[in-house]
Amino acid sequence: MSKLIQRKRLGDLLQDAGLVSEEQVETALENKKENQKLGDTLLELGYITEQQLIEVLEFQLGIPHVSLYRYPIDENVLGFVSKEMAQKNFVMPLQIKDNELIVAMKDPMDYYVIDDLELSTGVSISPVIAAKDDILYAINKYYFKNDSEAILDTENEGDEAPVIQLLDQLLTTGVQLRASDIHIDPQEASVHVRYRIDGQLQTEKIVSKQMQNSLIARIKILADLDITRTRLPQDGRIKTTVGVTPVDLRISILPTVYGEKVVIRILDLSSTLLDLSELDFSEENKDKFTKLISQPSGLVLLTGPTGSGKSTTLYAAMNELNQENVNIITVEDPVEYQLEGINQVQVNSRVGLTFAEGLRSILRQDPNIVMVGEIRDHETAEISIRASLTGHLVFSTLHTNSAVDTIPRLFDMGIEPYLVVSSLSGIVAQRLVRKICRDCQTERELTEMERDIFQRNGVQAEYVYYGKGCSVCHQKGYRGRLAVHEVLYLDGEIKRMLLNHASMADIRDYAKSQGMSFLMQDGLEKVKSGLTTMDEIMQVSISE
């Protein structure tokens, strides 16, 4: 490798290719975290895509780019590089040719890693470029398979180490693949391990049936659950560190015909809380939401199914309002993220600390702002509403299909219409959809049906987009998720209509006449902007 290439820095290469400006490189250097590489910072700031980075390195350094999705990896070369080394440095040995080890690397300009590999293997290293996630998938697929076989060989020796190792692998894979949940599903002859990534479940591993009981016992011990209780559901939590990532794991165990099914929800404690500007609100919805949370009192509800990002939005609102002169108290089940300067109460029904009981006590603590994790019953709804009428700003969540549907849901809970009208300030409905991978985003013309949907919803568009699949998104076409919203602001007219027992259809029509953007419209605007696909919006939006 020529010294000239070694001296050439990534920032210069990207500037030569016209992908970033000098100012952007300087901004990235200022924002760079400790030990973070410049390329990763530029990606984080959205100045370049991973595919652009790969193409520049390929062109400028003359190093080929490979996709590992169907690459014929020689499993005999795995012994050259330890799994720890591979995971830490994002490298994957592929094959050996003429005493040269071909290694896929996320960063082929990391000459320290190349030197380390040459020293530890005793052969010369020939780097090729691969996307970070592509390398992670390959590490988890190949190293994990071999480790599982090794674990099985030692499993019968009555040693605890193999099952500890297996659980570590499952959690490491989950964190690296950015999974929100890990499902351990016992089948008749094996145990399937599935990961929920960007809202979609996918099977990544199949574990031997003989590991089932010891694996579940290990999880129960860590979560402080009763290992002898196998016929009743149990819930627990584990606070631990996976690699260098501090995580909070929520454990749910359910007895099934083939044994206990375990679902592990992963909360990454190192991920920073989102700012309001990062919540994917359209300008109009952001203004409405900011207006709602800036009021001194009233009830603001967030609605949507489980896993639609309601908590993230609530925490962002709390974060925005968190000032020294304001007393914020929350009652949650569970407390997902601990916020500095906010008093958070964990519901514990076993000792009688329910939402309603916690809320009653909170109101004696002189709060300005109260957040109730979820309104599940009449009692909690009534106390929340009365609290909002006595000068408190109250936030909570409900499970309904749309913003307008939330109002009859409160009536169904037995709340008097006049109380709902006088307390409710606004409702935000939201859903999460998958984001098109920026690296393989492709434009196409609308179909007749799509054109009709856009016209019916008053959105003008000539083209829509999709991800054609690449090594960065592991051929899925999607990477990450974003939220679509609708914000219903209860003005004087809506309150008057409710008191006169107007139908929800009338209220919906009035809101529409005032320019309210419903889930479908917000989704279509995001399709038009190339952020998500028609398929995603059609799955989550209520037909207007």
Coordinates of C-alpha atoms in Angstrom, one line a residue, residues 50-368:
E50 CA -22.5 5.0 3.8
Q51 CA -22.7 4.0 0.2
Q52 CA -21.1 7.3 -0.9
L53 CA -18.3 6.7 1.7
I54 CA -17.8 3.2 0.3
E55 CA -17.7 4.4 -3.3
V56 CA -15.1 7.1 -2.5
L57 CA -12.8 4.7 -0.7
E58 CA -13.3 2.2 -3.5
F59 CA -12.5 4.7 -6.2
Q60 CA -9.7 6.7 -4.5
L61 CA -7.9 3.8 -2.8
G62 CA -8.6 1.2 -5.5
I63 CA -9.9 -1.2 -2.8
P64 CA -12.9 -3.4 -4.0
H65 CA -16.3 -3.2 -2.3
V66 CA -18.0 -6.5 -1.5
S67 CA -21.5 -7.4 -0.4
L68 CA -21.4 -10.1 2.2
Y69 CA -25.1 -11.0 1.8
R70 CA -24.4 -14.0 -0.4
Y71 CA -20.6 -14.0 -0.3
P72 CA -19.1 -17.5 -0.1
I73 CA -17.1 -17.1 3.2
D74 CA -14.6 -19.8 3.9
E75 CA -15.4 -20.9 7.4
N76 CA -11.8 -22.3 7.9
V77 CA -10.4 -18.7 8.0
L78 CA -12.6 -17.7 11.1
G79 CA -9.8 -19.0 13.3
F80 CA -7.4 -16.3 12.1
V81 CA -9.5 -13.5 13.7
S82 CA -11.1 -13.8 17.1
K83 CA -14.8 -12.9 17.4
E84 CA -13.9 -10.1 19.9
M85 CA -11.4 -8.6 17.4
A86 CA -14.0 -8.9 14.6
Q87 CA -16.8 -7.2 16.6
K88 CA -14.6 -4.5 18.1
N89 CA -13.1 -3.4 14.8
F90 CA -15.8 -4.3 12.3
V91 CA -13.7 -6.7 10.3
M92 CA -14.7 -10.1 8.8
P93 CA -12.1 -12.7 7.4
L94 CA -13.4 -14.0 4.1
Q95 CA -10.8 -16.3 2.5
I96 CA -7.1 -17.0 2.2
K97 CA -5.3 -16.9 -1.2
D98 CA -1.6 -17.3 -1.8
N99 CA -0.7 -16.6 1.9
E100 CA -2.9 -13.4 1.8
L101 CA -5.9 -13.1 4.0
I102 CA -8.8 -11.3 2.4
V103 CA -10.6 -9.3 5.2
A104 CA -13.8 -7.2 4.8
M105 CA -13.4 -3.9 6.7
K106 CA -15.7 -1.0 7.5
D107 CA -12.7 1.3 7.4
P108 CA -9.9 0.0 5.1
M109 CA -7.9 3.2 6.1
D110 CA -7.5 1.9 9.6
Y111 CA -3.9 0.9 9.3
Y112 CA -3.5 0.2 13.0
V113 CA -6.1 -2.6 12.7
I114 CA -4.4 -3.9 9.5
D115 CA -1.0 -4.0 11.3
D116 CA -2.6 -5.8 14.3
L117 CA -4.1 -8.4 12.0
E118 CA -0.8 -9.0 10.2
L119 CA 1.0 -9.4 13.5
S120 CA -1.6 -11.8 15.0
T121 CA -2.2 -13.9 11.9
G122 CA 1.3 -14.0 10.5
V123 CA 0.0 -13.5 6.9
S124 CA -0.4 -10.4 4.8
I125 CA -3.8 -8.7 4.9
S126 CA -5.7 -7.7 1.7
P127 CA -8.6 -5.4 2.8
V128 CA -11.9 -5.1 0.9
I129 CA -14.7 -2.7 1.9
A130 CA -18.0 -3.7 3.3
A131 CA -20.9 -1.9 5.0
K132 CA -20.8 -1.9 8.8
D133 CA -24.2 -3.7 9.2
D134 CA -23.2 -6.2 6.5
I135 CA -20.1 -7.1 8.5
L136 CA -22.1 -7.4 11.8
Y137 CA -24.6 -9.7 10.1
A138 CA -21.8 -11.9 8.9
I139 CA -20.0 -11.9 12.3
N140 CA -23.3 -13.0 14.0
K141 CA -24.1 -15.6 11.3
Y142 CA -20.7 -17.3 11.1
Y143 CA -19.0 -16.9 14.5
F144 CA -22.3 -17.4 16.4
K145 CA -22.9 -20.7 14.6
N146 CA -19.5 -22.1 15.4
D147 CA -19.8 -20.8 19.0
S148 CA -23.2 -22.5 19.4
E149 CA -21.7 -25.8 18.3
A150 CA -18.8 -25.4 20.7
I151 CA -21.3 -24.5 23.5
L152 CA -23.2 -27.7 22.8
D153 CA -20.1 -29.8 23.0
T154 CA -19.3 -28.5 26.5
E155 CA -22.9 -28.2 27.6
N156 CA -23.2 -31.7 29.1
E157 CA -20.3 -31.1 31.5
G158 CA -22.6 -29.4 34.1
D159 CA -20.8 -26.2 33.6
E160 CA -22.7 -22.9 33.7
A161 CA -20.3 -21.1 31.3
P162 CA -21.8 -22.2 28.0
V163 CA -25.3 -20.9 28.8
I164 CA -23.8 -17.6 30.1
Q165 CA -21.9 -17.4 26.8
L166 CA -25.0 -18.1 24.7
L167 CA -27.1 -15.4 26.5
D168 CA -24.2 -12.9 26.0
Q169 CA -24.2 -13.7 22.3
L170 CA -27.9 -13.3 22.0
L171 CA -27.8 -9.9 23.7
T172 CA -24.7 -8.7 21.8
T173 CA -26.4 -9.6 18.5
G174 CA -29.6 -7.7 19.6
V175 CA -27.7 -4.6 20.5
Q176 CA -25.5 -4.6 17.4
L177 CA -28.4 -5.1 15.1
R178 CA -30.4 -2.3 16.8
A179 CA -33.2 -4.7 17.7
S180 CA -36.0 -3.4 20.0
D181 CA -36.9 -6.9 21.2
I182 CA -35.5 -10.4 21.3
H183 CA -38.0 -13.3 21.1
I184 CA -36.9 -16.7 22.4
D185 CA -39.6 -19.1 21.0
P186 CA -39.6 -22.7 22.1
Q187 CA -40.7 -25.1 19.3
E188 CA -41.2 -28.8 19.4
A189 CA -37.6 -29.8 18.4
S190 CA -35.6 -26.5 18.7
V191 CA -35.7 -23.0 20.0
H192 CA -36.0 -20.1 17.6
V193 CA -34.5 -16.7 18.4
R194 CA -36.1 -13.8 16.6
Y195 CA -35.1 -10.1 16.6
R196 CA -37.5 -7.2 16.0
I197 CA -35.5 -4.8 13.9
D198 CA -37.2 -1.6 12.6
G199 CA -40.5 -3.1 13.7
Q200 CA -40.2 -6.4 11.8
L201 CA -39.5 -9.8 13.3
Q202 CA -36.8 -11.9 11.7
T203 CA -35.4 -15.3 12.8
E204 CA -31.6 -15.0 13.2
K205 CA -30.7 -18.1 15.2
I206 CA -32.0 -21.6 15.9
V207 CA -30.7 -22.9 19.3
S208 CA -30.7 -26.6 20.3
K209 CA -33.7 -27.8 22.4
Q210 CA -31.3 -29.1 25.1
M211 CA -30.2 -25.5 25.8
Q212 CA -33.8 -24.3 26.4
N213 CA -34.2 -24.9 30.2
S214 CA -30.8 -23.7 31.2
L215 CA -31.1 -20.6 29.0
I216 CA -34.4 -19.6 30.5
A217 CA -33.2 -20.4 34.0
R218 CA -30.2 -18.1 33.4
I219 CA -32.5 -15.2 32.3
K220 CA -34.8 -15.7 35.4
I221 CA -31.8 -15.7 37.8
L222 CA -30.5 -12.4 36.3
A223 CA -34.0 -10.8 36.3
D224 CA -34.6 -12.0 39.9
L225 CA -37.5 -14.2 39.0
D226 CA -38.7 -17.5 40.5
I227 CA -37.0 -20.3 38.5
T228 CA -39.3 -22.9 40.0
R229 CA -42.4 -21.2 38.6
T230 CA -42.9 -22.4 35.1
R231 CA -46.6 -22.5 34.6
L232 CA -47.5 -18.8 35.3
P233 CA -46.3 -15.6 33.4
Q234 CA -43.6 -13.6 35.0
D235 CA -42.1 -10.1 34.4
G236 CA -38.8 -8.7 35.5
R237 CA -35.9 -6.5 34.4
I238 CA -32.1 -6.6 34.1
K239 CA -29.8 -3.7 34.1
T240 CA -26.5 -4.6 32.5
T241 CA -23.8 -3.6 30.0
V242 CA -23.6 -5.4 26.6
G243 CA -20.1 -4.8 25.3
V244 CA -19.8 -1.1 26.1
T245 CA -23.5 -0.3 25.8
P246 CA -25.4 0.2 29.1
V247 CA -28.9 -1.4 28.6
D248 CA -32.1 -1.9 30.6
L249 CA -33.7 -5.2 29.6
R250 CA -37.4 -5.8 30.2
I251 CA -38.2 -9.5 30.6
S252 CA -41.6 -11.1 29.9
I253 CA -42.0 -14.9 30.3
L254 CA -45.1 -16.7 29.1
P255 CA -45.8 -20.5 29.4
T256 CA -46.6 -22.1 26.1
V257 CA -47.1 -25.8 25.1
Y258 CA -43.4 -26.2 24.2
G259 CA -42.1 -24.4 27.3
E260 CA -41.7 -20.8 28.4
K261 CA -41.5 -18.1 25.7
V262 CA -39.3 -15.2 26.6
V263 CA -39.4 -11.7 25.2
I264 CA -36.6 -9.3 26.1
R265 CA -37.2 -5.6 25.4
I266 CA -33.9 -3.8 24.9
L267 CA -33.7 -0.2 26.1
D268 CA -30.4 1.4 25.1
L269 CA -29.5 3.7 28.0
S270 CA -26.6 5.3 26.0
S271 CA -28.9 6.6 23.2
T272 CA -29.6 10.2 23.9
L273 CA -33.1 11.5 24.5
L274 CA -34.6 13.1 21.4
D275 CA -35.1 16.8 21.1
L276 CA -38.5 18.0 19.8
S277 CA -36.9 18.9 16.5
E278 CA -35.9 15.2 16.0
L279 CA -39.4 13.8 16.4
D280 CA -40.2 13.9 12.6
F281 CA -43.1 16.4 13.2
S282 CA -44.0 18.4 10.1
E283 CA -43.6 22.2 10.7
E284 CA -47.4 22.6 11.2
N285 CA -47.7 19.7 13.6
K286 CA -44.6 20.8 15.5
D287 CA -46.0 24.3 16.0
K288 CA -49.3 22.8 17.3
F289 CA -47.5 20.4 19.6
T290 CA -45.2 23.1 21.0
K291 CA -48.3 25.3 21.6
L292 CA -50.0 22.4 23.5
I293 CA -47.1 21.7 25.8
S294 CA -46.5 25.4 26.5
Q295 CA -49.9 25.8 28.2
P296 CA -49.9 26.2 32.0
S297 CA -52.6 23.6 32.5
G298 CA -54.8 21.1 30.6
L299 CA -54.7 17.5 29.5
V300 CA -52.5 16.5 26.5
L301 CA -53.0 12.9 25.3
L302 CA -50.8 10.8 23.1
T303 CA -52.4 7.9 21.3
G304 CA -51.4 4.9 19.2
P305 CA -50.8 1.2 19.5
T306 CA -48.0 -0.4 21.6
G307 CA -44.6 0.3 20.1
S308 CA -45.7 3.5 18.2
G309 CA -43.1 5.7 19.9
K310 CA -45.5 7.4 22.3
S311 CA -43.1 7.3 25.2
T312 CA -40.3 8.8 23.1
T313 CA -42.5 11.8 22.3
L314 CA -43.6 12.1 25.9
Y315 CA -40.0 12.1 27.1
A316 CA -39.0 14.6 24.5
A317 CA -41.8 16.9 25.8
M318 CA -40.7 16.4 29.4
N319 CA -37.1 17.2 28.4
E320 CA -38.2 20.4 26.7
L321 CA -40.2 21.5 29.8
N322 CA -37.6 20.4 32.4
Q323 CA -36.5 23.7 34.0
E324 CA -35.2 24.4 37.5
N325 CA -38.4 26.4 38.4
V326 CA -40.8 23.6 37.4
N327 CA -41.7 20.5 39.5
I328 CA -42.3 17.6 37.1
I329 CA -43.5 14.3 38.5
T330 CA -44.3 11.1 36.5
V331 CA -46.0 7.9 37.4
E332 CA -45.0 5.2 34.9
D333 CA -45.1 1.4 34.3
P334 CA -42.3 0.8 33.7
V335 CA -40.0 3.9 34.0
E336 CA -38.2 3.5 30.7
Y337 CA -35.6 6.2 30.8
Q338 CA -34.4 8.0 33.9
L339 CA -34.4 11.8 33.4
E340 CA -32.3 14.1 35.6
G341 CA -34.3 16.7 37.5
I342 CA -37.6 14.8 37.1
N343 CA -39.2 12.8 39.9
Q344 CA -40.3 9.5 38.4
V345 CA -42.5 7.0 40.3
Q346 CA -42.6 3.3 39.3
V347 CA -46.1 1.6 39.5
N348 CA -46.0 -1.5 41.7
S349 CA -49.5 -3.1 41.8
R350 CA -48.2 -5.9 44.0
V351 CA -47.9 -3.4 46.9
G352 CA -51.0 -1.4 45.9
L353 CA -49.1 1.4 44.1
T354 CA -51.4 1.7 41.0
F355 CA -51.5 4.6 38.5
A356 CA -54.5 6.1 40.4
E357 CA -52.8 5.7 43.8
G358 CA -49.5 7.1 42.6
L359 CA -51.4 10.0 40.9
R360 CA -53.3 10.9 44.1
S361 CA -50.0 11.1 46.1
I362 CA -48.3 13.1 43.3
L363 CA -50.9 15.8 43.5
R364 CA -50.0 16.4 47.2
Q365 CA -46.4 17.0 46.1
D366 CA -47.0 20.4 44.6
P367 CA -46.3 19.5 40.9
N368 CA -46.5 21.9 38.0

